[in-house]
Short mmCIF file of C-alpha atoms and ligand atoms in Angstrom, two decimals:
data_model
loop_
_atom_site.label_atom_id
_atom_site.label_comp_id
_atom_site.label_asym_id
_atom_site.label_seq_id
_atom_site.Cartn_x
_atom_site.Cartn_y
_atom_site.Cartn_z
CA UNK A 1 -20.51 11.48 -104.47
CA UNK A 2 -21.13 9.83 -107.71
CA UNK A 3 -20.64 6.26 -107.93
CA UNK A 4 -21.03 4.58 -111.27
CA UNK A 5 -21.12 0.62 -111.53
CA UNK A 6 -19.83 -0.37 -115.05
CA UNK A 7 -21.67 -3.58 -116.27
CA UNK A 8 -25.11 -4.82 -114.98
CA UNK A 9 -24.88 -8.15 -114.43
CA UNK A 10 -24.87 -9.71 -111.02
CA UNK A 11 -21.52 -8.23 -109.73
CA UNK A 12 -23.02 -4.49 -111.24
CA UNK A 13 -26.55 -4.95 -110.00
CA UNK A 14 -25.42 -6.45 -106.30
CA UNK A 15 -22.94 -3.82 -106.43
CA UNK A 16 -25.14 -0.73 -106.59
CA UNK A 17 -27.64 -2.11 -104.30
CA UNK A 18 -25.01 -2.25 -101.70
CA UNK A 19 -23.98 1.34 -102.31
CA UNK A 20 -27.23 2.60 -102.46
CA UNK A 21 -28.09 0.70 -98.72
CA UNK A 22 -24.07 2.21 -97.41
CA UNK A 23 -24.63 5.23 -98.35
CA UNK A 24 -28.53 6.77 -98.61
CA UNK A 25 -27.34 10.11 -100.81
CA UNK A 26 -24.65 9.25 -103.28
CA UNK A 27 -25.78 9.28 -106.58
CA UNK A 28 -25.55 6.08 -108.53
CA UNK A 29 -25.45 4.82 -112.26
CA UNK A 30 -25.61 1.42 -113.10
CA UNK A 31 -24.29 1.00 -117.05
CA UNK A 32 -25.29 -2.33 -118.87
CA UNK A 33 -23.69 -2.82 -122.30
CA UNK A 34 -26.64 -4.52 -123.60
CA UNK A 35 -30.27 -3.94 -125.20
CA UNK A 36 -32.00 -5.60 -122.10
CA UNK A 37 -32.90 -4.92 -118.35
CA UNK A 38 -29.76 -6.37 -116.01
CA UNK A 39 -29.83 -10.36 -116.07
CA UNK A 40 -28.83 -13.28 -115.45
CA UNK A 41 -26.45 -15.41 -118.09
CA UNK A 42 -26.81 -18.29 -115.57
CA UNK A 43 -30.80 -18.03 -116.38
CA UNK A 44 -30.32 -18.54 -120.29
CA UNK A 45 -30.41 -22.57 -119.60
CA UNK A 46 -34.36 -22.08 -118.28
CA UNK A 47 -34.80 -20.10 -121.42
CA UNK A 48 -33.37 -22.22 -123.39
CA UNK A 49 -35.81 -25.00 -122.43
CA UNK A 50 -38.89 -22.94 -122.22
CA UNK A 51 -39.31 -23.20 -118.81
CA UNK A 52 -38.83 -19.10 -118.17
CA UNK A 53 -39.86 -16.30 -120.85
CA UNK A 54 -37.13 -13.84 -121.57
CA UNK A 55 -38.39 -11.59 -118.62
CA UNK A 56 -37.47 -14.45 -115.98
CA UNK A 57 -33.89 -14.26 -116.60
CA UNK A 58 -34.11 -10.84 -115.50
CA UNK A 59 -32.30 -9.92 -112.52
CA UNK A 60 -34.58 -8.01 -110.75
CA UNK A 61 -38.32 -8.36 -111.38
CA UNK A 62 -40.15 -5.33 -109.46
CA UNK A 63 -41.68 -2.96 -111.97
CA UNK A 64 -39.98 0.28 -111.74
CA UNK A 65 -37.16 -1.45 -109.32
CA UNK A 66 -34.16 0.73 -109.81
CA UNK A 67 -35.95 3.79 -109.91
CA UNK A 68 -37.52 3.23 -106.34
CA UNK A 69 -33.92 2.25 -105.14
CA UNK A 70 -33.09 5.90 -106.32
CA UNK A 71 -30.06 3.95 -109.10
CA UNK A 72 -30.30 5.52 -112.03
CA UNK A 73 -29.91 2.76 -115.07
CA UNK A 74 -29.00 3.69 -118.65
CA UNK A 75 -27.09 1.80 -121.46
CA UNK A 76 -23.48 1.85 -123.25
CA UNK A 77 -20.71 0.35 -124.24
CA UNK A 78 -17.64 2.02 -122.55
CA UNK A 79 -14.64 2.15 -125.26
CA UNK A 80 -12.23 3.75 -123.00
CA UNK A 81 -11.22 5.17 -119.31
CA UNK A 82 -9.58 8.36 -118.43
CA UNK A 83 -8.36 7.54 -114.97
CA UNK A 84 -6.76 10.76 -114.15
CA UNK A 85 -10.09 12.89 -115.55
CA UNK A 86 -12.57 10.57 -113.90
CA UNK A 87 -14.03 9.94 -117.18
CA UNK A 88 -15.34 7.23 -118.91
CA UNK A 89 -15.91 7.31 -123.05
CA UNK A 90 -18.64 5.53 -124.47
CA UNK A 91 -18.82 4.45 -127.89
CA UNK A 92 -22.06 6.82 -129.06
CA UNK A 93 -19.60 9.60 -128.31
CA UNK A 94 -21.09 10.16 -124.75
CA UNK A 95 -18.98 10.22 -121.81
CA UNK A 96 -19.56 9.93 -117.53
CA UNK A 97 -18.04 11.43 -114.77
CA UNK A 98 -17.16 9.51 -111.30
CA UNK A 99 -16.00 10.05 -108.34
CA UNK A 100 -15.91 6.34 -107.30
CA UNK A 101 -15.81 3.52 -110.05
CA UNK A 102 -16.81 -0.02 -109.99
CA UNK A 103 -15.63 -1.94 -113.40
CA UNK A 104 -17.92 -5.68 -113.39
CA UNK A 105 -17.79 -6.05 -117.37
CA UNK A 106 -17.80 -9.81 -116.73
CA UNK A 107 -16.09 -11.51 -119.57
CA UNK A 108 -17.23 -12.26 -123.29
CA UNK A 109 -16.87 -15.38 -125.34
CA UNK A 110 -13.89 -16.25 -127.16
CA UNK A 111 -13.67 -16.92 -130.71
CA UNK A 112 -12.04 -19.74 -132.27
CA UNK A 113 -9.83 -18.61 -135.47
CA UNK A 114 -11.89 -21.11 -137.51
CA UNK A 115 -13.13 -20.36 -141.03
CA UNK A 116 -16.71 -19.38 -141.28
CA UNK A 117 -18.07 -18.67 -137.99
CA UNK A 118 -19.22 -15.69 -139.41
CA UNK A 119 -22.28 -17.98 -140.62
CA UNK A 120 -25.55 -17.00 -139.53
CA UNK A 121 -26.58 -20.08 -137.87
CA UNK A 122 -23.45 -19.97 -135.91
CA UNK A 123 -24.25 -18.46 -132.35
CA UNK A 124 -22.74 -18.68 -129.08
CA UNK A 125 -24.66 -19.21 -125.96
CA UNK A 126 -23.41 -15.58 -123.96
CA UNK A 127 -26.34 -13.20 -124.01
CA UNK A 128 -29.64 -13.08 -124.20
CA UNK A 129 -29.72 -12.41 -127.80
CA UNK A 130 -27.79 -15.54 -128.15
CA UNK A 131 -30.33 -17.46 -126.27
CA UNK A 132 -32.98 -16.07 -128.78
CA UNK A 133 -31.37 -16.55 -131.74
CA UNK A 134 -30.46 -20.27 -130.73
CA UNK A 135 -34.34 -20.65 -129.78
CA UNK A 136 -35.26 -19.84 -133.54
CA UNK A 137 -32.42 -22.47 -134.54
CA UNK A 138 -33.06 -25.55 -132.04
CA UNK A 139 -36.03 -27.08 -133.28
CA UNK A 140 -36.46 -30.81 -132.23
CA UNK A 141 -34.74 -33.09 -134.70
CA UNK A 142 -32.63 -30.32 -135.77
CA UNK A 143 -29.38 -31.01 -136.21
CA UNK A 144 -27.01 -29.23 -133.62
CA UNK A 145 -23.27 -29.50 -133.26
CA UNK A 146 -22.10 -27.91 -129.90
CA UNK A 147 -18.27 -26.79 -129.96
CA UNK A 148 -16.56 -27.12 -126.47
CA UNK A 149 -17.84 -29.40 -123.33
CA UNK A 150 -16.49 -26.98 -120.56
CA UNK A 151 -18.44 -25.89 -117.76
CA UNK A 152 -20.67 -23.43 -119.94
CA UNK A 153 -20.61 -25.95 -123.11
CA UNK A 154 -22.28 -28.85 -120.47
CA UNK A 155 -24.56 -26.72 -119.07
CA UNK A 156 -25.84 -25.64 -122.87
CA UNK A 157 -25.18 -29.39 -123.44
CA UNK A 158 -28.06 -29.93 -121.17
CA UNK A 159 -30.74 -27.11 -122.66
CA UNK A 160 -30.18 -28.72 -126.23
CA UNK A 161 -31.25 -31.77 -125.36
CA UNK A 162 -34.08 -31.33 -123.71
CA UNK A 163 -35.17 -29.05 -126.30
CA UNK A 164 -35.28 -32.27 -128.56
CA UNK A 165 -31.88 -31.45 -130.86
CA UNK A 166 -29.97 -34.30 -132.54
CA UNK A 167 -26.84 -33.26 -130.86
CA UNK A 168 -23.39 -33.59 -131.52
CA UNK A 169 -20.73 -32.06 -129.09
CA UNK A 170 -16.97 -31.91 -129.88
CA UNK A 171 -14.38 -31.19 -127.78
CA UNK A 172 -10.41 -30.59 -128.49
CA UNK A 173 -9.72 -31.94 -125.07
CA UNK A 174 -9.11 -35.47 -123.88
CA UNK A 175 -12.45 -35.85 -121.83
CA UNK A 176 -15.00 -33.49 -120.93
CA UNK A 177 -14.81 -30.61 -118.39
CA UNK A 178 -11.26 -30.56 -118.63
CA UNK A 179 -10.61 -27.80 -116.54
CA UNK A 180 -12.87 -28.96 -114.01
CA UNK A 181 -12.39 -33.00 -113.81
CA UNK A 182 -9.71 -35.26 -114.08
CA UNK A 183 -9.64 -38.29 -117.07
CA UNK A 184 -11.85 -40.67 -114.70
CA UNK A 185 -14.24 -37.85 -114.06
CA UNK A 186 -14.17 -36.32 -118.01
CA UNK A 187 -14.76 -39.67 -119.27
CA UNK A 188 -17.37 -41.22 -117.45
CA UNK A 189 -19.51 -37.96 -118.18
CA UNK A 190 -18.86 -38.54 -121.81
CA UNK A 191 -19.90 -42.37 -121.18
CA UNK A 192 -22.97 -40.61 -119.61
CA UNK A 193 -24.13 -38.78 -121.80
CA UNK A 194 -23.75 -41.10 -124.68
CA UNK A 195 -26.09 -43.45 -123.09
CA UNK A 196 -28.65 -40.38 -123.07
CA UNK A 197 -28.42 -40.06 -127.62
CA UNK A 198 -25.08 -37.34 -127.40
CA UNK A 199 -22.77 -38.00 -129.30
CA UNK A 200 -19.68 -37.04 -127.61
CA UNK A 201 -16.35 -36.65 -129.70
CA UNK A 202 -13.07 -35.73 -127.16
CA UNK A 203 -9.57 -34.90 -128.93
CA UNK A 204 -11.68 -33.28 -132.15
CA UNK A 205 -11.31 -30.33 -133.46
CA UNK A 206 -13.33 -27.96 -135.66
CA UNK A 207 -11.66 -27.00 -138.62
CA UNK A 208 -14.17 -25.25 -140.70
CA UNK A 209 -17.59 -24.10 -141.21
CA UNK A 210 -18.78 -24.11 -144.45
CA UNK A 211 -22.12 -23.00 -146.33
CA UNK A 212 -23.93 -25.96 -148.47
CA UNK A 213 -23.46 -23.44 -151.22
CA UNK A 214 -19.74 -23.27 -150.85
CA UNK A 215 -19.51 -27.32 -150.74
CA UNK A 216 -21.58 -27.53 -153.81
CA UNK A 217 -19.37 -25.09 -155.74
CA UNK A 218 -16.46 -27.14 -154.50
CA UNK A 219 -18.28 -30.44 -154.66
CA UNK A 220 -15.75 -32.87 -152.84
CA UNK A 221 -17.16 -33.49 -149.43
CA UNK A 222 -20.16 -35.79 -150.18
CA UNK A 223 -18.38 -38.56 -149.71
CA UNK A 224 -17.58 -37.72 -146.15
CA UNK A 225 -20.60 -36.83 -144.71
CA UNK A 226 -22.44 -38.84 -142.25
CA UNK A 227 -25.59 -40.69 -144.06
CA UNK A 228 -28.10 -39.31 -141.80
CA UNK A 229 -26.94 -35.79 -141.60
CA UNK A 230 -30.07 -33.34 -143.23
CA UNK A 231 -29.27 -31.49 -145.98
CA UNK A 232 -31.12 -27.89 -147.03
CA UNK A 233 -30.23 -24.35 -147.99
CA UNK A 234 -29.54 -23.45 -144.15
CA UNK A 235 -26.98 -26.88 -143.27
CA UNK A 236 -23.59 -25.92 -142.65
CA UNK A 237 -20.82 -28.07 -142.92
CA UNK A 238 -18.77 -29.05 -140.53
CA UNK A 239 -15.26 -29.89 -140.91
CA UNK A 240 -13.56 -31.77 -138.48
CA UNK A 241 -9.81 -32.66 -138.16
CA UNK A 242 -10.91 -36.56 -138.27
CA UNK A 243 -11.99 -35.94 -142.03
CA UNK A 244 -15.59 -36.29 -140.91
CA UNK A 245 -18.29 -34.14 -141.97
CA UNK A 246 -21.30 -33.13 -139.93
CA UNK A 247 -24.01 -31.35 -141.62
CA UNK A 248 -25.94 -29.04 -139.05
CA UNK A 249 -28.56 -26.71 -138.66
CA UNK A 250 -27.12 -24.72 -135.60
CA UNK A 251 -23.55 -24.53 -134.33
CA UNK A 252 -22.91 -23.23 -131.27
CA UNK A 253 -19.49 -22.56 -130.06
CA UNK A 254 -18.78 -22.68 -126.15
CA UNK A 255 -14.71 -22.59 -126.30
CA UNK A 256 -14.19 -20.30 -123.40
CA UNK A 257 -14.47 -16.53 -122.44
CA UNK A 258 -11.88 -13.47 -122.13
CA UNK A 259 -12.54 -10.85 -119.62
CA UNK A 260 -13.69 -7.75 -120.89
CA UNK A 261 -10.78 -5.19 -120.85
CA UNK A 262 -10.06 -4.14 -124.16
CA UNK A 263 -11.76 -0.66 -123.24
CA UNK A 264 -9.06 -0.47 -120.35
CA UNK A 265 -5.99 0.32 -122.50
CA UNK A 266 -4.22 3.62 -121.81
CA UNK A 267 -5.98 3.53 -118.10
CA UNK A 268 -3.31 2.32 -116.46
CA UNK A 269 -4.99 0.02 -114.87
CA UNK A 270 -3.34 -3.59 -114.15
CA UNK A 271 -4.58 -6.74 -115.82
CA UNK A 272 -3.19 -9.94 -116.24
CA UNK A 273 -5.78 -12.01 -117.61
CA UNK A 274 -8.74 -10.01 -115.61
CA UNK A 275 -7.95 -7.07 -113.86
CA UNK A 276 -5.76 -7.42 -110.25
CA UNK A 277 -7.36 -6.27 -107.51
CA UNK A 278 -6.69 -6.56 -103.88
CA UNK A 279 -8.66 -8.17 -100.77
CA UNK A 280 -10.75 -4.86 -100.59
CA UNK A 281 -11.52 -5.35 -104.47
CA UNK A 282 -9.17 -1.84 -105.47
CA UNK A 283 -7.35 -1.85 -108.72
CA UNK A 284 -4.09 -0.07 -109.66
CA UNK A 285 -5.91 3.15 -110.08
CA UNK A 286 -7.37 5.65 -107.53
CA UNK A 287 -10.95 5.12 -106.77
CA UNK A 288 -11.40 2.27 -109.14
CA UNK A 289 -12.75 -1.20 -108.04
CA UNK A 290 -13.43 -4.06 -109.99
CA UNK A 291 -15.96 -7.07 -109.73
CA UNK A 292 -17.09 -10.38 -110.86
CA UNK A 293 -15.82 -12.34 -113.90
CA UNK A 294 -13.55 -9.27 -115.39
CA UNK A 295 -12.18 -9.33 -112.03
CA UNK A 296 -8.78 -11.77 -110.63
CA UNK A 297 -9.81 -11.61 -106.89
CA UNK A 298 -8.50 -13.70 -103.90
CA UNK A 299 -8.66 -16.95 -103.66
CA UNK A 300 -8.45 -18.41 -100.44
CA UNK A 301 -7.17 -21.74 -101.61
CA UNK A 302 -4.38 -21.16 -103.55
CA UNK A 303 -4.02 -17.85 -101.75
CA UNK A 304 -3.48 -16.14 -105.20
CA UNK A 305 -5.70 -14.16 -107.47
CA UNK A 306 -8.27 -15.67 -110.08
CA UNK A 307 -11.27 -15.44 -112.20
CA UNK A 308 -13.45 -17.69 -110.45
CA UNK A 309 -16.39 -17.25 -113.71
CA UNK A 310 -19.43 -18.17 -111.24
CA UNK A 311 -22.65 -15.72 -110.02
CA UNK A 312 -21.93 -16.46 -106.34
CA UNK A 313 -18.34 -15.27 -106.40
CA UNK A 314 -19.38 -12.43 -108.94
CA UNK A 315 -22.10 -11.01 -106.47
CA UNK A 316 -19.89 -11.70 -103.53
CA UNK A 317 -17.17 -9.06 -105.20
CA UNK A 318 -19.55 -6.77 -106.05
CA UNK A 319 -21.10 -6.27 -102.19
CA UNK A 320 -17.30 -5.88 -100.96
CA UNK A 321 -16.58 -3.38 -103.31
CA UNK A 322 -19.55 -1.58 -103.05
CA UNK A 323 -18.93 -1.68 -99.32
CA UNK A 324 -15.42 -0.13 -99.59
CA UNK A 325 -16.72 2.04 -102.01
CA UNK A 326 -18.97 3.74 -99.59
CA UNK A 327 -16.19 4.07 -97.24
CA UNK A 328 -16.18 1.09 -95.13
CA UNK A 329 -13.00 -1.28 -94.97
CA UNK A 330 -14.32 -4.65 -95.87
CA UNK A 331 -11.74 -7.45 -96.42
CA UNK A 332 -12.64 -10.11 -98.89
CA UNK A 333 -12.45 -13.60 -97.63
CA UNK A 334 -11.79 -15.31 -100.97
CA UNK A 335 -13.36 -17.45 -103.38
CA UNK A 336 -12.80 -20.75 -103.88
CA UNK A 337 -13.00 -22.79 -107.34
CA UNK A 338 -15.93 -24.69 -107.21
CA UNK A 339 -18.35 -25.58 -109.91
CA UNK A 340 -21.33 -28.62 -109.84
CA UNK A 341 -23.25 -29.89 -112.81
CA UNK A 342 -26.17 -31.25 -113.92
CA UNK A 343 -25.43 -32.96 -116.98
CA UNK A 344 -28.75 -35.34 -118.21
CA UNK A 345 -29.36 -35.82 -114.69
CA UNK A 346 -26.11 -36.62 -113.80
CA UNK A 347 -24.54 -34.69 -111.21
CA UNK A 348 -20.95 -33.32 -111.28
CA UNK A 349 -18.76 -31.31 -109.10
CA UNK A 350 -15.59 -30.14 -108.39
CA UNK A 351 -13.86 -28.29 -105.46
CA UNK A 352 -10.82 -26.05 -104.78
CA UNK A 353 -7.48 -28.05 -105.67
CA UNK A 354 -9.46 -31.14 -107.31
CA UNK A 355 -6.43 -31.32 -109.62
CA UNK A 356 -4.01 -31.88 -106.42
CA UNK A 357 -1.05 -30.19 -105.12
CA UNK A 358 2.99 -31.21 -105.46
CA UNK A 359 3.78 -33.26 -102.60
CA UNK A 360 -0.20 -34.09 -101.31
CA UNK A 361 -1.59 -37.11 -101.96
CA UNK A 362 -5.08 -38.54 -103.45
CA UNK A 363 -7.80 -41.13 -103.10
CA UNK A 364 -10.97 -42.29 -105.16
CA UNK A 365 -13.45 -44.54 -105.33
CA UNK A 366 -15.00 -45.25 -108.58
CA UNK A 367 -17.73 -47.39 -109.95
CA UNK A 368 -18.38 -46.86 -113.36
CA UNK A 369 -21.57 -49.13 -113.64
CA UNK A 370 -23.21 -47.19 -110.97
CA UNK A 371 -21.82 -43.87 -112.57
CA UNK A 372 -20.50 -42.82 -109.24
CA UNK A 373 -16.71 -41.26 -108.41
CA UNK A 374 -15.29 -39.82 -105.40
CA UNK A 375 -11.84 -38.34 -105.51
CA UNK A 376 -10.21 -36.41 -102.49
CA UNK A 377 -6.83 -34.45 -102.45
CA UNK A 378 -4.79 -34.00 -99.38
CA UNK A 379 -2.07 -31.67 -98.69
CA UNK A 380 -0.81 -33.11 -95.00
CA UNK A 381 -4.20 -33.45 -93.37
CA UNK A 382 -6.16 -30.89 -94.57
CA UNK A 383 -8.66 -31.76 -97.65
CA UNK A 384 -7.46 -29.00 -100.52
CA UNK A 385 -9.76 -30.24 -103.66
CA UNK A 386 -12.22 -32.93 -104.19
CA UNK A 387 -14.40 -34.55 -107.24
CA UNK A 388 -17.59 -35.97 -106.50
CA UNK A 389 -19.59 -37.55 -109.82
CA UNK A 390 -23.47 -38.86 -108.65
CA UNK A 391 -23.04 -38.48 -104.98
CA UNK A 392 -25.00 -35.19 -104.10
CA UNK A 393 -25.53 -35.91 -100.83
CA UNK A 394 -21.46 -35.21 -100.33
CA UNK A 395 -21.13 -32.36 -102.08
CA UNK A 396 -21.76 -29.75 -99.45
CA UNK A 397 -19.35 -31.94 -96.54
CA UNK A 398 -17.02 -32.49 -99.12
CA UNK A 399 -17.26 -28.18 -100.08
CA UNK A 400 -17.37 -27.33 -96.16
CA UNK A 401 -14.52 -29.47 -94.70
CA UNK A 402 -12.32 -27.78 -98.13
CA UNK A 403 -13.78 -24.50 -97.82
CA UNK A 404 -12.80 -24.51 -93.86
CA UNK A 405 -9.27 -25.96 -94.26
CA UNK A 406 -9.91 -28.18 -91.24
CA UNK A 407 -6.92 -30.21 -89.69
CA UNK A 408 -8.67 -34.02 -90.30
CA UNK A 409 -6.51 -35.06 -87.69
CA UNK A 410 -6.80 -39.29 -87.47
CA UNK A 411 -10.14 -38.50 -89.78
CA UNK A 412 -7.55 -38.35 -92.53
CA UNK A 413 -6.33 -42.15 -92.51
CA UNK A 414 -10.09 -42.86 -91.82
CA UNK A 415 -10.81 -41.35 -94.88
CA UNK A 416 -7.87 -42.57 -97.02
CA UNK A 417 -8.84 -45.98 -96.08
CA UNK A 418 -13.07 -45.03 -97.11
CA UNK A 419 -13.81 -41.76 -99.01
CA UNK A 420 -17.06 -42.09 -98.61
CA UNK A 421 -16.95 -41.40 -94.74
CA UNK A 422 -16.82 -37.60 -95.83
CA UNK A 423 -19.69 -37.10 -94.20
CA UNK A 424 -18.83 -38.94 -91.10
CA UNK A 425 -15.49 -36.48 -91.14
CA UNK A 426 -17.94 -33.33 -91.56
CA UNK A 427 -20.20 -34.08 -88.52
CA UNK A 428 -17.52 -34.97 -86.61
CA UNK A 429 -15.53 -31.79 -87.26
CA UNK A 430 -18.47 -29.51 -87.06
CA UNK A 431 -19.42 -31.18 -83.80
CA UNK A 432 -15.79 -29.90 -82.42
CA UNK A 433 -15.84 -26.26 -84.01
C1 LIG B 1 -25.24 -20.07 -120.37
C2 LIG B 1 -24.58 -19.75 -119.07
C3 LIG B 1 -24.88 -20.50 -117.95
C4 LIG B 1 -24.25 -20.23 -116.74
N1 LIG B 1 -24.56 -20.99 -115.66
C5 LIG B 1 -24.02 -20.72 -114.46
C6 LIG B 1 -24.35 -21.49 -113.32
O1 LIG B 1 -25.11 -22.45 -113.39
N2 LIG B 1 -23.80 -21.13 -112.13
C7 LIG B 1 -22.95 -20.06 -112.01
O2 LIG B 1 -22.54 -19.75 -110.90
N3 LIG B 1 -22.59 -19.33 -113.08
C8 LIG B 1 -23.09 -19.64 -114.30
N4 LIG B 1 -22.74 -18.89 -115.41
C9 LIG B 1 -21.69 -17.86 -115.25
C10 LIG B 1 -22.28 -16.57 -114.69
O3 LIG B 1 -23.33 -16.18 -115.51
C11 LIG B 1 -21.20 -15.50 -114.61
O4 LIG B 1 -20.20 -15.93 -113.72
C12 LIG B 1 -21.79 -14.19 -114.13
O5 LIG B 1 -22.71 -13.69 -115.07
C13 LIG B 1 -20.71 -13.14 -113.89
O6 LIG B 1 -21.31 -11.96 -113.50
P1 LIG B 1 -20.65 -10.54 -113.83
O7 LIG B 1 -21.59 -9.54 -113.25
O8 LIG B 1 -19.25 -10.52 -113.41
O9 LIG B 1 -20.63 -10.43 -115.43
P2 LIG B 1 -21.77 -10.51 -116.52
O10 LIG B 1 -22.97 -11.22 -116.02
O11 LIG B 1 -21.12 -11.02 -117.74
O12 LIG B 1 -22.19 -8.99 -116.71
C14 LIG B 1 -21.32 -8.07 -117.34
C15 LIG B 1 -22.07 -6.81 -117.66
O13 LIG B 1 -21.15 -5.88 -118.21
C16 LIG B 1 -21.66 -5.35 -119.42
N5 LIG B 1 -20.51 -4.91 -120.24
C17 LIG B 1 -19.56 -5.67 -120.81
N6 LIG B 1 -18.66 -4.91 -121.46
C18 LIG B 1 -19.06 -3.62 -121.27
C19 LIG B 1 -18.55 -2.36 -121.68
N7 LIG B 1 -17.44 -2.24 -122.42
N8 LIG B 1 -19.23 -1.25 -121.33
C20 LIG B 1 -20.37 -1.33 -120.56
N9 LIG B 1 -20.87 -2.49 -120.13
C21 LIG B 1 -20.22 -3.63 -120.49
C22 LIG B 1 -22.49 -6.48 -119.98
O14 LIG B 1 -23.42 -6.02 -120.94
C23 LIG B 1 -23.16 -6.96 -118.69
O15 LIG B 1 -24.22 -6.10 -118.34
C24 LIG B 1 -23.34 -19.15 -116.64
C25 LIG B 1 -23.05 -18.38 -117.77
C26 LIG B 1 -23.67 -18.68 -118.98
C27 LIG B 1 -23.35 -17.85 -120.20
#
């Protein structure tokens, strides 16, 4: 049996370390699409500030490690899949047989149809190359604009400060996070991070990127540009839809990912913004599974299928389809939305529904001085989603009593009345189960 894992991130690598313990003689490949040993893109941050050489972000440290574990490791970019042949095509002309596929291409970062992003000291924050390249570029004082303040943008956000940056961050959205907090949440972030030197601009867009060279050849934009902005061979412009300028040293754009399944065309194989996959992690097509961020698997909330873009969930779908793989029949549980923050110190998260659901109903506490927020959503009396903003100590109640569905019972008008009893509704629960 020949099992190949396509993509050696977390879902790839926690994928053929599964197969190899399921089943002791299959042969397995593990394909990464990059120049580097499999790692972690949630590492990059520690990289970023210097706290981790290159090496640490790797996924697996032991000298030799793959080799021992008898998984063979080699590189390529697949450019196409021949479902019926068992074949994958790689783009140096090579191609692989399989008997059993796993596809965990995770996802790649989307870019913006704006005009000169092309530049060399534009560079998103994906890959480890990325990482270097914006190490080179981040000096402190530098000037830095950051485009996009999602969940990947804050967490970048975060590295460029502390690596001493004059930062600027603009977002098209109404507040920060958008897709993970609500306006209360979004904005007191923003107010956060303000106080910490960001500047934060929400409802801006970037509208160009031009060279200093360009701008002198046209020559109208002086008059725009902010007073303290630096200005050398390397600055780029930026234009934004305000009519502001921001000269900068380094732009890096964080304005979302795609899943990577361009290479699936012609397969057959279902996709719908990732590829659809059922509770045992099979696609459409005969002995192919799919993992991690390229992947829509359950989710136990909504009881749909999504891309839940985090390394737990990706390394959770890559054991159960590793496991089914080798033969076993392994239902997944589900994954459920969830995403926390450190932002400057300040922590952030979110959980399942936090958005709400038609016909539940809501509560919050909020004191902006203190920089503190607790939002819960109901539907009947079972806690669907929740926001918590400098509160950590709630964050895993507020996760477990969402996570578990519990009935609240009378703990629901207890907590309508005070949110901040979570934890009180927790213990109290767990004490029953
Ligand atoms: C800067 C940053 C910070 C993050 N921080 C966090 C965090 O704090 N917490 C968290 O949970 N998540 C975080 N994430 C998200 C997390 O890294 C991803 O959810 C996770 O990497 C998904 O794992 P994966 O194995 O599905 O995909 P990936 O890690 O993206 O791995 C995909 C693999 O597939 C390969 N590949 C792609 N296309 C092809 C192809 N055509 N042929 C062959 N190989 C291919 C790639 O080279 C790679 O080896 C962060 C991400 C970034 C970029």
């Amino acid at each position: 049996m020949h099992y190949v894992v396509l993509g050696a991130g977390p879902a790839g690598v926690v994928a053929a370390e599964t197969l190899r313990t399921a089943d002791r003689a299959g042969t397995i490949t593990l394909v990464g699409g990059e120049p580097e040993p499999p790692y972690s893109r949630m590492a990059i941050p520690y990289f970023l500030t210097g706290k981790i050489p290159a090496e640490g972000t790797h996924l697996r440290k032991a000298p030799g490690y793959y080799d021992t574990l008898g998984i063979g490791f080699r590189q390529g970019t697949a450019e196409g899949l021949d479902t019926d042949a068992k074949r994958i095509a790689f783009a140096d002309g090579s191609h692989l047989h399989y008997d059993r596929l796993l596809i965990a291409t995770g996802a790649r970062p989307v870019r913006p149809p704006i005009a000169g992003l092309e530049r060399k000291a534009v560079h998103h924050c994906w890959t480890l190359e990325d990482a270097r390249n914006i190490v080179t570029l981040a000096e402190p004082g530098s000037h830095v604009v950051l485009m996009g303040a999602g969940f990947i943008g804050c967490i970048v956000l975060e590295a460029l400060a502390m690596r001493g940056v004059n930062l600027t961050v603009v977002e098209m959205g109404d507040r920060m996070v958008p897709r993970m907090m609500n306006p209360t949440a979004g904005t007191m972030i923003r107010k956060w991070c303000e106080t910490k030197g960001v500047r934060v601009l929400t409802s801006t867009r970037i509208k160009s990127l031009q060279s200093v060279a360009a701008e002198k050849s046209r020559g109208i934009f002086g008059f725009l540009r902010r007073k303290e902005a630096p200005r050398d061979s390397d600055t780029i412009d930026v234009e934004l839809d305000t009519g502001e300028m921001l000269a900068a040293h380094l732009v890096v754009v964080c304005a979302g990912v795609k899943p990577n399944t361009d290479f699936l065309e012609g397969s057959g194989i279902r996709t719908d913004g990732g590829i659809l996959v059922d509770r045992y992690m099979r696609t459409s097509a005969n002995d192919v599974y799919a993992a991690g961020d390229v992947a829509r698997g359950y989710d136990f909330s909504t009881k749909g299928h999504d891309v839940h873009a985090i390394q737990p969930t990706a390394s959770e779908h890559g054991r159960i389809a590793a496991l089914n793989m080798a033969g076993h029949n392994v239902q997944y549980n589900g994954s459920l939305q969830m995403n926390v923050l450190d932002t400057l110190g300040l922590i952030s998260s979110s959980f399942g529904l936090w958005d709400g659901v038609e016909g539940g109903e809501a509560v919050e506490v909020v004191d902006h001085d203190a920089y503190r927020y607790l939002c819960l959503q109901f539907k009947d009396d079972v806690l669907v989603g929740g926001t918590a903003i400098g509160m950590t100590q709630h964050i895993g109640c507020l996760r477990g009593l969402i996570q578990a569905g519990t009935r609240l019972g009378p703990w629901k008008e207890r907590l309508r009345r005070d949110p901040m009893r979570i934890m009180d509704a927790y213990v109290a629960h767990s004490q029953m189960a």
